[in-house]
Coordinates of C-alpha atoms in Angstrom, one line a residue:
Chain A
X646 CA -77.8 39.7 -3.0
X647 CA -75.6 37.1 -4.3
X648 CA -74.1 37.3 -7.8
X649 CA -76.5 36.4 -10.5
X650 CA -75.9 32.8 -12.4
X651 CA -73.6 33.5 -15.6
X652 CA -75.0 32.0 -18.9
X653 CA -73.2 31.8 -22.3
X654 CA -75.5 31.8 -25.7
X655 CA -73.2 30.7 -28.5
X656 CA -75.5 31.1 -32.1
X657 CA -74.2 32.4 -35.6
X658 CA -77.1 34.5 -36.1
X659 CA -76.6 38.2 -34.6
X660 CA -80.5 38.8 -33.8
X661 CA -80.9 35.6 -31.8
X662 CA -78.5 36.5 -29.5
X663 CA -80.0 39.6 -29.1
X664 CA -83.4 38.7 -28.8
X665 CA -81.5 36.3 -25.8
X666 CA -79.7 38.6 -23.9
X667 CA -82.4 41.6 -23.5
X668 CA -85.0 38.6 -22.2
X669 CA -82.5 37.3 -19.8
X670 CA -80.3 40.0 -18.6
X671 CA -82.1 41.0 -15.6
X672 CA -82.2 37.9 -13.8
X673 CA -78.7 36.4 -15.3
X674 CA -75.6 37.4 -16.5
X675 CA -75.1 36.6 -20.3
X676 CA -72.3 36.4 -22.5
X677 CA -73.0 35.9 -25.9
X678 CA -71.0 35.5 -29.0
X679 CA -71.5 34.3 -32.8
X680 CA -67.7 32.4 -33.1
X681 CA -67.1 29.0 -31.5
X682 CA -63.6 30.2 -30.8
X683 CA -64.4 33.5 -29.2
X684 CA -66.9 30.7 -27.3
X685 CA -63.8 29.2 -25.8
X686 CA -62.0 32.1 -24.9
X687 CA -65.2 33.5 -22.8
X688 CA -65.4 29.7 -21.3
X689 CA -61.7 30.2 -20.4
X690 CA -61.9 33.8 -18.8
X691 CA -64.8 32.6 -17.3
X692 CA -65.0 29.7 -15.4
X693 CA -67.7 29.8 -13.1
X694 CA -70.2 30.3 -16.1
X695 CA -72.7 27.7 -15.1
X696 CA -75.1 27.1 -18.7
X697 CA -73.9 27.0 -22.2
X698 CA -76.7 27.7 -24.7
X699 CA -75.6 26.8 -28.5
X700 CA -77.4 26.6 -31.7
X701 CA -76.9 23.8 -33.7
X702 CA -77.2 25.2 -36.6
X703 CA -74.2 27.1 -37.5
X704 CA -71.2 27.3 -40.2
X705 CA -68.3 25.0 -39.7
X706 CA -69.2 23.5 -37.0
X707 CA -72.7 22.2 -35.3
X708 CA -73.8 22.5 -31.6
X709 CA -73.6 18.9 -31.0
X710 CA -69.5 19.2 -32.1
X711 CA -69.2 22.2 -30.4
X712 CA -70.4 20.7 -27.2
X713 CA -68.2 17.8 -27.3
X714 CA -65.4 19.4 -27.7
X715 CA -66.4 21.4 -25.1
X716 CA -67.0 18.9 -22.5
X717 CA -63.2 17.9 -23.0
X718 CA -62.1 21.6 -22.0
X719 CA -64.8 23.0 -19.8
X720 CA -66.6 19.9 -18.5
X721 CA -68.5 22.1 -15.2
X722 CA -70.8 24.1 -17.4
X723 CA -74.1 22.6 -18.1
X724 CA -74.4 22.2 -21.9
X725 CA -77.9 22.8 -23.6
X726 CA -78.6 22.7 -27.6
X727 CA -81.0 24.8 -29.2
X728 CA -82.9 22.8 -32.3
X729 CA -85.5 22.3 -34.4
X730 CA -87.5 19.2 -35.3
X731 CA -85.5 17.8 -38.3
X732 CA -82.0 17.6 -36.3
X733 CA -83.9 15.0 -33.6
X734 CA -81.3 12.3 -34.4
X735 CA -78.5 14.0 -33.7
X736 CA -79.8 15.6 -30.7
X737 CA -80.9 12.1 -29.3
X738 CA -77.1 10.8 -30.4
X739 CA -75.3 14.0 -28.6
X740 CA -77.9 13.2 -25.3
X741 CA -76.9 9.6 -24.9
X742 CA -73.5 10.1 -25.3
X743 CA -73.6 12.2 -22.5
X744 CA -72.5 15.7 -24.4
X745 CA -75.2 17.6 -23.6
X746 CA -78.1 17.6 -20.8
X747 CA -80.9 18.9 -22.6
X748 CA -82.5 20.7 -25.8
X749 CA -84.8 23.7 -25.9
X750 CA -86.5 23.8 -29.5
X751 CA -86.5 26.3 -31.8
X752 CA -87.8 28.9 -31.5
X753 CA -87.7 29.3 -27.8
X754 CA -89.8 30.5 -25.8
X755 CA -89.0 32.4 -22.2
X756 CA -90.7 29.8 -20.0
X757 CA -88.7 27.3 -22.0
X758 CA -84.8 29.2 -21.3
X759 CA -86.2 30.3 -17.7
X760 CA -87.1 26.2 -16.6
X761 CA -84.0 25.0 -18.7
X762 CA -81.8 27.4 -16.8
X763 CA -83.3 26.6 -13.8
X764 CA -82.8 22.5 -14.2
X765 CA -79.9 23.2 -15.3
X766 CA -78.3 25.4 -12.6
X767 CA -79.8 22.9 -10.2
X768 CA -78.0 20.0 -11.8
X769 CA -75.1 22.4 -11.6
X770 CA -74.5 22.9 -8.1
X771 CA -75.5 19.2 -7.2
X772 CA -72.4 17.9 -9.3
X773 CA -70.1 20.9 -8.1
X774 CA -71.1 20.1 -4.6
X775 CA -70.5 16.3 -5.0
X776 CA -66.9 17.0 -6.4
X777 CA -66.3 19.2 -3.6
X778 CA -67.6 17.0 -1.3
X779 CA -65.2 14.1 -2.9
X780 CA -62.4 16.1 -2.4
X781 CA -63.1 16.9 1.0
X782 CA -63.5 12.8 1.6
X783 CA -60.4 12.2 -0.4
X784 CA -58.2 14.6 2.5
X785 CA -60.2 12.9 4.8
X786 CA -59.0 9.4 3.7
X787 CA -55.5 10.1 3.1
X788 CA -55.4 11.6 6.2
X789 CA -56.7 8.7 8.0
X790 CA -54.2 6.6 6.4
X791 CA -51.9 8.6 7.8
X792 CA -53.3 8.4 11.3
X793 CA -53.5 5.1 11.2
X794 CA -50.1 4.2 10.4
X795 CA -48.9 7.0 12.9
X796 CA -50.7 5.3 15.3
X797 CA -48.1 2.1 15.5
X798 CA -45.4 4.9 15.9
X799 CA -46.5 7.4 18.1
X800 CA -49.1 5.7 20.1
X801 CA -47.9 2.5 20.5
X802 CA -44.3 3.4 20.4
X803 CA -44.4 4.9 23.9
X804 CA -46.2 2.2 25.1
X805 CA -44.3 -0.7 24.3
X806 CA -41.6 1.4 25.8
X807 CA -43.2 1.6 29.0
X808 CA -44.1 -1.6 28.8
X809 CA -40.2 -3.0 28.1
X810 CA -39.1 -0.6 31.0
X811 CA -41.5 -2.2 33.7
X812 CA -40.2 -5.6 31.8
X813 CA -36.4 -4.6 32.6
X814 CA -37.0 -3.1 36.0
X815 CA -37.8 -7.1 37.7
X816 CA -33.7 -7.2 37.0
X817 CA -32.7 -4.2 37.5
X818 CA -31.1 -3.6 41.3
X819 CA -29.2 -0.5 41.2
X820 CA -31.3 2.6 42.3
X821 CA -29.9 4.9 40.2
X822 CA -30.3 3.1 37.4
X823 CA -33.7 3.1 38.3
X824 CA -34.0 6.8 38.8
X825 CA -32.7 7.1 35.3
X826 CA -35.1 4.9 33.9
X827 CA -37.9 6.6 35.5
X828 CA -36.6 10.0 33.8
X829 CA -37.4 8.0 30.7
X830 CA -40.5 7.0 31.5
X831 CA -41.9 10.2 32.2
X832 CA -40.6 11.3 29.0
X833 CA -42.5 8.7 26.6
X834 CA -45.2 9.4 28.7
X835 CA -45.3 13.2 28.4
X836 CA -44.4 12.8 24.6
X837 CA -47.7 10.4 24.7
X838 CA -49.9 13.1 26.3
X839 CA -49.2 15.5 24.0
X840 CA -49.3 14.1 21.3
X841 CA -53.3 13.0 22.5
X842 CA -53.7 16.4 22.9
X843 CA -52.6 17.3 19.4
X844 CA -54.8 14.9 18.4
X845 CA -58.1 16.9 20.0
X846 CA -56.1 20.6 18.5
X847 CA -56.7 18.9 15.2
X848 CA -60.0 17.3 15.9
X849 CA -61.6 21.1 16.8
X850 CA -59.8 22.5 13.7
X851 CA -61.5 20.3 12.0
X852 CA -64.7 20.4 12.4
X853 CA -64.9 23.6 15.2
X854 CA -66.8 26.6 14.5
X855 CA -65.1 30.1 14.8
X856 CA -65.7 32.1 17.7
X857 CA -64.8 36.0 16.7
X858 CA -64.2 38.1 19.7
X859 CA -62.1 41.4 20.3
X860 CA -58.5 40.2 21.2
X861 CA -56.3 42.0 23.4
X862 CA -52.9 40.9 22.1
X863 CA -50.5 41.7 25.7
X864 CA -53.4 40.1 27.6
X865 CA -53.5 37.1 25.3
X866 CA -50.0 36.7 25.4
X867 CA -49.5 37.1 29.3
X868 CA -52.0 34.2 29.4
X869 CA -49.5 32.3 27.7
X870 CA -46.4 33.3 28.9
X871 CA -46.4 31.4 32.3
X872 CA -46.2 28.0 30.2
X873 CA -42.4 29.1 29.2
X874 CA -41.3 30.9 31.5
X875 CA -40.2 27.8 33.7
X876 CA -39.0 26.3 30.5
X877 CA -37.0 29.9 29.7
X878 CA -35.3 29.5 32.9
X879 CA -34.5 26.4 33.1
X880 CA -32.5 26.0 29.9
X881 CA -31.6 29.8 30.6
X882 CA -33.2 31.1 27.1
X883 CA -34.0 35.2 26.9
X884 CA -37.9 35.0 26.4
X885 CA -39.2 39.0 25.2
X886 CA -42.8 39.5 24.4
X887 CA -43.4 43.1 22.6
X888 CA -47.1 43.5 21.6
X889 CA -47.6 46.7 19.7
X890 CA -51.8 47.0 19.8
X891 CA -53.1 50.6 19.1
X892 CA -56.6 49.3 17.3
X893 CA -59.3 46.8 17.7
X894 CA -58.5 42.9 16.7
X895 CA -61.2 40.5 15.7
X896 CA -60.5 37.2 15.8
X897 CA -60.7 33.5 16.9
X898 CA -59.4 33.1 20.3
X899 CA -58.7 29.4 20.7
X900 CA -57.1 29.2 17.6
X901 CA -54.4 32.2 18.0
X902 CA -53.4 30.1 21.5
X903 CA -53.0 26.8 19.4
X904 CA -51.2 29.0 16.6
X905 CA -48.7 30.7 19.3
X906 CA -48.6 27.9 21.9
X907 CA -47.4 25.4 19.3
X908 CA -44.7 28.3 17.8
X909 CA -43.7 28.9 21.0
X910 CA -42.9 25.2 22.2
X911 CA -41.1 24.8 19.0
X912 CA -39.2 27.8 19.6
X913 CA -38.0 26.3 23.3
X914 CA -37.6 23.2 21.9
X915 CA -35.5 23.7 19.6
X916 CA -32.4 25.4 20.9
X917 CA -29.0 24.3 20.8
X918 CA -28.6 23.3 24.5
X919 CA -24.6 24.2 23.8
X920 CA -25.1 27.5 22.6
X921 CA -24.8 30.8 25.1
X922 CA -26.7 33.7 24.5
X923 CA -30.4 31.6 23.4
X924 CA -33.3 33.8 23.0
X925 CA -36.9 33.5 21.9
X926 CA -38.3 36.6 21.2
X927 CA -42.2 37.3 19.9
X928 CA -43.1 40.3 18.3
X929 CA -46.9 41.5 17.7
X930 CA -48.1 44.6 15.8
X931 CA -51.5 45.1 15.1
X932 CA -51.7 47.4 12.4
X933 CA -54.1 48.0 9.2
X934 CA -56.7 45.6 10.4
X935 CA -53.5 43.1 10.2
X936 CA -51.8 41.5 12.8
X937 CA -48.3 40.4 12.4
X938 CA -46.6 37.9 14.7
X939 CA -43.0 37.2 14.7
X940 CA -41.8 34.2 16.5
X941 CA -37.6 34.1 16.6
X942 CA -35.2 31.6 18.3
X943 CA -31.6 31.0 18.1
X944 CA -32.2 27.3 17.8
X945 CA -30.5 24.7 15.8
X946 CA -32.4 25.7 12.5
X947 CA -33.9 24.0 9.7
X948 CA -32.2 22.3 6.8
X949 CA -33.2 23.8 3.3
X950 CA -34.4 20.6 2.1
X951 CA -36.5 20.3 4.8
X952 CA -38.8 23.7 4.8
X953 CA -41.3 23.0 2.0
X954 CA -42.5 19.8 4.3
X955 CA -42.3 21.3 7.8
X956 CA -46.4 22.0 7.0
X957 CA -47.0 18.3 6.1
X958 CA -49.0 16.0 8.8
X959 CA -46.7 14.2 10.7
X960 CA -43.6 15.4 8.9
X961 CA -40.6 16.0 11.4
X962 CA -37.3 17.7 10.5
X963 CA -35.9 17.2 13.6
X964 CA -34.1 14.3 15.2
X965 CA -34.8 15.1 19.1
X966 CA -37.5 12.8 20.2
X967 CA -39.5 15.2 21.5
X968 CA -41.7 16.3 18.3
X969 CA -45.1 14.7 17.2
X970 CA -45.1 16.1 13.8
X971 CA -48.2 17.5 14.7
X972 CA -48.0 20.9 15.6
X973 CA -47.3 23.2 12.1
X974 CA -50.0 21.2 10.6
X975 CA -52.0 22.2 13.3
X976 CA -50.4 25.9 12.8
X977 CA -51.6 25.8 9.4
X978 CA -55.1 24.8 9.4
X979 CA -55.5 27.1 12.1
X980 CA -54.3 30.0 9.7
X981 CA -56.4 28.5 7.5
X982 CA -60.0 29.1 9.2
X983 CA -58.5 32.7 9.9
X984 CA -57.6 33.8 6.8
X985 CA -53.7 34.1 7.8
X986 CA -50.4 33.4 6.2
X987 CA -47.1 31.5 7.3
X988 CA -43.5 31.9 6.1
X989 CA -40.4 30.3 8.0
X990 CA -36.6 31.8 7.5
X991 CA -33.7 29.6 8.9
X992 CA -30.9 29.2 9.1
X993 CA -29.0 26.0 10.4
X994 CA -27.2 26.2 13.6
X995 CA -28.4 29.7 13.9
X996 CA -32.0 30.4 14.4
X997 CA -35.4 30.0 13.0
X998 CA -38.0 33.0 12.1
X999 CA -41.8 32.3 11.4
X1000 CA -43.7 35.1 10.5
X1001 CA -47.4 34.6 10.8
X1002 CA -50.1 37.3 9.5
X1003 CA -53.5 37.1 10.5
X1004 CA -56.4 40.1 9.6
X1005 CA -58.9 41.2 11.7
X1006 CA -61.9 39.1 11.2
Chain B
X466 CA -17.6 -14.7 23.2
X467 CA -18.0 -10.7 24.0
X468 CA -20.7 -9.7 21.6
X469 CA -21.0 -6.3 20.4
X470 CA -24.1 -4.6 19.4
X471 CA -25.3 -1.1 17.9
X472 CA -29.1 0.2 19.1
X473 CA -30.1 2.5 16.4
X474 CA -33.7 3.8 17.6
X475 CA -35.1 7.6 18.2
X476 CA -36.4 6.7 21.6
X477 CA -34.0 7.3 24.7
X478 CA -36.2 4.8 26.4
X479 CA -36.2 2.0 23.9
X480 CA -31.9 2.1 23.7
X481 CA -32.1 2.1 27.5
X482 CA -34.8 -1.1 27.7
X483 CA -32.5 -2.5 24.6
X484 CA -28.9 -1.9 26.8
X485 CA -30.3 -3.5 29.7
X486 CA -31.8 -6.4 28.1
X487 CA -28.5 -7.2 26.1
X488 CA -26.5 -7.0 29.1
X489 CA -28.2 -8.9 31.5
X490 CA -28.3 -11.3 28.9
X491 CA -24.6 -11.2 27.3
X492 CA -22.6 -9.7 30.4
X493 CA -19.6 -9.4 28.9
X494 CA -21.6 -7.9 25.6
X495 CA -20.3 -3.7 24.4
X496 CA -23.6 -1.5 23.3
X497 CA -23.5 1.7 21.8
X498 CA -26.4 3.5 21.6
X499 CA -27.4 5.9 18.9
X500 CA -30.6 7.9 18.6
X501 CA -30.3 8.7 14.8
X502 CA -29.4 7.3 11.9
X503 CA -27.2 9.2 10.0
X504 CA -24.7 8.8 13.2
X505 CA -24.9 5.5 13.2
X506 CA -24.5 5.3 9.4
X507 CA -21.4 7.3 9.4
X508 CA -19.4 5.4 12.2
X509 CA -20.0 2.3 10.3
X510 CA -18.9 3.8 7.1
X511 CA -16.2 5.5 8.8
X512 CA -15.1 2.6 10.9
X513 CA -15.7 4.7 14.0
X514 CA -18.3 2.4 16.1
X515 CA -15.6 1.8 18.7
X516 CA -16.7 -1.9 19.0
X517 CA -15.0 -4.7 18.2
X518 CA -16.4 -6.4 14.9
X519 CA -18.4 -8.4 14.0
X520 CA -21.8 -6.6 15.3
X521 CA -25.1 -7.2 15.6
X522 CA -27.3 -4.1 14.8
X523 CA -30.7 -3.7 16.0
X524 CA -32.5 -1.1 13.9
X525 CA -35.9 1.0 14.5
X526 CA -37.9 2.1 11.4
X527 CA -39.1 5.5 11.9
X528 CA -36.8 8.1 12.9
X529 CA -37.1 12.0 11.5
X530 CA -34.0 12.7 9.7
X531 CA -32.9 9.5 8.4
X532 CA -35.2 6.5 8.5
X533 CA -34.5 2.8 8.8
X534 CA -35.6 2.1 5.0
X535 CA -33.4 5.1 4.2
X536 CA -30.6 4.0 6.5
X537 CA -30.8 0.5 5.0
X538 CA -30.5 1.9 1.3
X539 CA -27.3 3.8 2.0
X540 CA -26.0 0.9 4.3
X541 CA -25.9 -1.3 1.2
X542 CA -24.2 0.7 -0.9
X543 CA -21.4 0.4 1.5
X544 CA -18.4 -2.1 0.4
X545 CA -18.6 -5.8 1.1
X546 CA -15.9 -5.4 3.6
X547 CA -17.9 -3.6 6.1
X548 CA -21.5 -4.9 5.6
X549 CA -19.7 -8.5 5.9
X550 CA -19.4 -7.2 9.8
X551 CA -22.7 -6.6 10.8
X552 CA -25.6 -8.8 11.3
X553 CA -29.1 -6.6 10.9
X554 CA -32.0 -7.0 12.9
X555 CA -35.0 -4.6 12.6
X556 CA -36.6 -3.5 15.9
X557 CA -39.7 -2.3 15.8
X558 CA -43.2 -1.1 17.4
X559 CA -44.8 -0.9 13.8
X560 CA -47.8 -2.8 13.0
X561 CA -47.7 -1.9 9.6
X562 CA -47.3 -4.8 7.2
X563 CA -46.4 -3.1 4.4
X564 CA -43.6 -1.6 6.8
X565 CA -42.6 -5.1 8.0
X566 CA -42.5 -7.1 4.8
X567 CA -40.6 -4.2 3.1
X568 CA -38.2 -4.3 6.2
X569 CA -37.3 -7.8 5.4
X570 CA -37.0 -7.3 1.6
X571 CA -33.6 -5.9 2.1
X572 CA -30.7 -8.3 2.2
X573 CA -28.8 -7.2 5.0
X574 CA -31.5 -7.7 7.2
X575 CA -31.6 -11.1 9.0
X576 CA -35.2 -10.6 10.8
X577 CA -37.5 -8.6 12.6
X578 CA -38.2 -8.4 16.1
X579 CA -41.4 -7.0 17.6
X580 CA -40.9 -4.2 20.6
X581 CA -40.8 -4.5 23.4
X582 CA -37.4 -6.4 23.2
X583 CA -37.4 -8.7 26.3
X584 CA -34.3 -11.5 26.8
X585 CA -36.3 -14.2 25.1
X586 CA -37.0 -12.3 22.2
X587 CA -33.3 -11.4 22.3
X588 CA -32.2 -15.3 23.0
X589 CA -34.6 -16.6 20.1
X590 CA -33.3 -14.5 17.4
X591 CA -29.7 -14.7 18.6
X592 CA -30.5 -19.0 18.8
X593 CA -32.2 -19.3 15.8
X594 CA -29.0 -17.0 14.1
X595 CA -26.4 -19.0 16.2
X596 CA -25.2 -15.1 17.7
X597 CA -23.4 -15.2 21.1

């Protein structure tokens, strides 16, 4: 059953409030208090109250102040004034300006609380959804913004290189010359690709379902291992896998791939070609319906100043050509569907540490 | 006259294309590449470019680490006797007007050329600038 609705009564008569809270206890749950301050303090303890109930009628101040001072503080909960006949101007005043949504007379009667509560709650989630909804939109915006002006860089960026190259290459004789151009080709154009498929990574995070199955951690990793393995050898970097697995894991499969694949290409890509001795080691333990993933490399590190926007869309903290600025954005909203966490250690010149926790779905 | 250039750009591709198209249109021109920046900042401000000055410097606008806006803003801090030596030119794939008109707000910068640099682009700018 899902939690009942929560309703404050806010009247300076003791019985009232009584009377209130035994007829609507069983279907809601009611705070109630005689004290406009002790009012706020239950607003501000508890913000998910949905209905304010208050007399106005009371000592020092009346409902229709209370409520607009309310509305500056707490403006979510739906406000309805309790009256009778001879306060009707200042009831219609406090409707039009907007402080409060209805008014139940005095002295109520249950059908009247139960189908004010009811409107109310309605109008209630209707406005909560529509600012959730505009927040939503607003990320959305802001992040089209920011593909659209990523699109002149990465997209087109590559391209007019290729393009300049198959310009230069009508005057260029020398074969080697040639040879090295083509090395540079491929480049932009493998920097292209993945970057497209980035794009699709974020497209499914976005608007994917999960898919919870029982993950085998050292199968799930020997999946992926094959992918850097040529890279590990190549650039002659110690690549360890040590999965510790002694329970069951629930989780989203496609999204722990994107969440290792993309800390594991950063790992590679990010060594210091000088340096002797690289290593990228990944350690898994699944323990306490929690699994925790380190990801180390001896790379070139992260500057300080740089870590708090290494999450950020598009940010890059790293001058080698080869990043997108895609992939820890990526990272994170992946974590985020999965409940999981993130935190990065580094230090430059001599390595870079993420630690990733995910629980068992 | 021998011309000498800087090629300030991210892209290993775009300081090739950039090399070639300077040279087979200035043969006896010196290039030095540099794929950030903050390198290229600091030879200039250190007097380390190993080119013979005056220089024209074509620069890219987005670059991780140090950008071109960012590059430009320290660049004109720099004395009077150094920024007298170089002749800016903003090469760039952007399509981003905001990115373009702010590019040509600065003072140092004499234009901005669209990519893909080809040797007509090159030969307008350098005409219309009386370069080379």
């Amino acid at each position: 059953m899902s939690e009942k609705i929560k309703i404050l009564y806010v009247d300076d008569e003791p019985d009232n409030l009584i009377g209130f809270k035994a007829t609507l206890r069983i279907n809601y749950q009611v705070f109630v208090t005689d004290k406009v301050d002790e009012a706020f303090n239950i607003l501000d303890r508890n913000p998910d109250i949905r209905v304010v109930f208050c007399d106005q009628r009371m000592p020092g101040k009346t409902g229709v102040e209370f409520f607009e001072e309310m509305r500056a503080k707490h403006p979510a909960p739906v406000r309805i004034l309790l009256t009778g006949y001879s306060d009707a101007e200042s009831t219609i005043a406090a409707i039009n300006k907007g402080n409060i949504f209805r008014y139940c007379q005095k002295p109520w009667t249950e059908p009247d609380i139960f189908s004010a509560i009811e409107e109310a709650n309605k109008f209630y989630m209707a406005t909560s959804m529509l600012t959730v909804k505009n927040n939503e939109l607003q990320t959305a915006y802001e992040e089209l913004n920011k593909f659209a002006y990523s699109v002149s860089h990465d997209i087109r960026g590559p391209l007019t290189g290729i393009l300049g190259a198959i310009n230069v290459a009508h005057d260029i004789d020398d074969i080697n010359e040639m040879k090295e151009m083509l090395v540079l080709m491929e480049k932009s154009i493998s920097k292209l690709d993945s970057y497209i498929i980035s794009m699709h990574d974020y497209y499914s995070l976005q608007r994917g379902e999960l898919k919870i199955s029982e993950i085998n951690l050292a199968q799930l990793m020997d999946e992926l291992k094959p992918l850097y393995e040529v890279s590990s050898k190549v650039n002659e970097v110690g690549f360890e896998v040590q999965v510790t697995q002694t329970q069951t894991f629930r989780s989203d499969r496609e999204l722990l791939k994107l969440i290792f694949n993309n800390l594991l290409s950063n790992a590679f890509k990010y060594q210091d070609k000088r340096k002797i001795n690289k290593r990228v080691d990944v350690i898994i333990e699944v323990e306490h319906n929690m699994a925790t993933v380190y990801v180390k490399d001896t790379g070139v590190g992260i500057l300080g100043n740089h870590i708090g926007e290494i999450f950020n869309l598009f940010y890059r903290a790293n001058s080698q050509e080869v990043g997108s600025g895609f992939g820890l954005y990526n990272v994170k909203g992946a974590l985020l569907k999965l409940n999981g966490q993130i935190e990065v250690n580094s230090i430059m010149d001599q390595g870079t540490t993420f630690k990733v926790t995910i629980p068992s779905l | 006259m021998a011309l000498s250039l800087i090629v300030i750009d991210e892209s290993q591709l775009d300081c090739f294309i950039a090399q070639k198209i300077i040279q087979f249109a200035y043969a006896d021109s010196t290039v030095k590449l540099h794929n950030n920046a903050l390198t290229a900042f600091e030879a200039i401000r250190d007097g380390n470019t190993g080119l013979a000055l005056p220089a024209v410097i074509f620069l890219d606008l987005q670059m991780p680490i140090m950008n071109g806006f960012e590059f430009l803003e320290a660049y004109e801090r720099l004395p009077d006797e150094i920024t007298d030596q170089y002749r800016i030119f903003i090469l760039s794939s952007t399509l981003n007007k905001n990115d373009i008109s702010r590019g040509r707000t600065y003072r140092t910068v004499l234009g901005v050329v669209e990519k893909p640099l080809t040797k007509e682009k090159l030969e307008d700018v350098f005409h219309k600038y009386s370069i080379g």
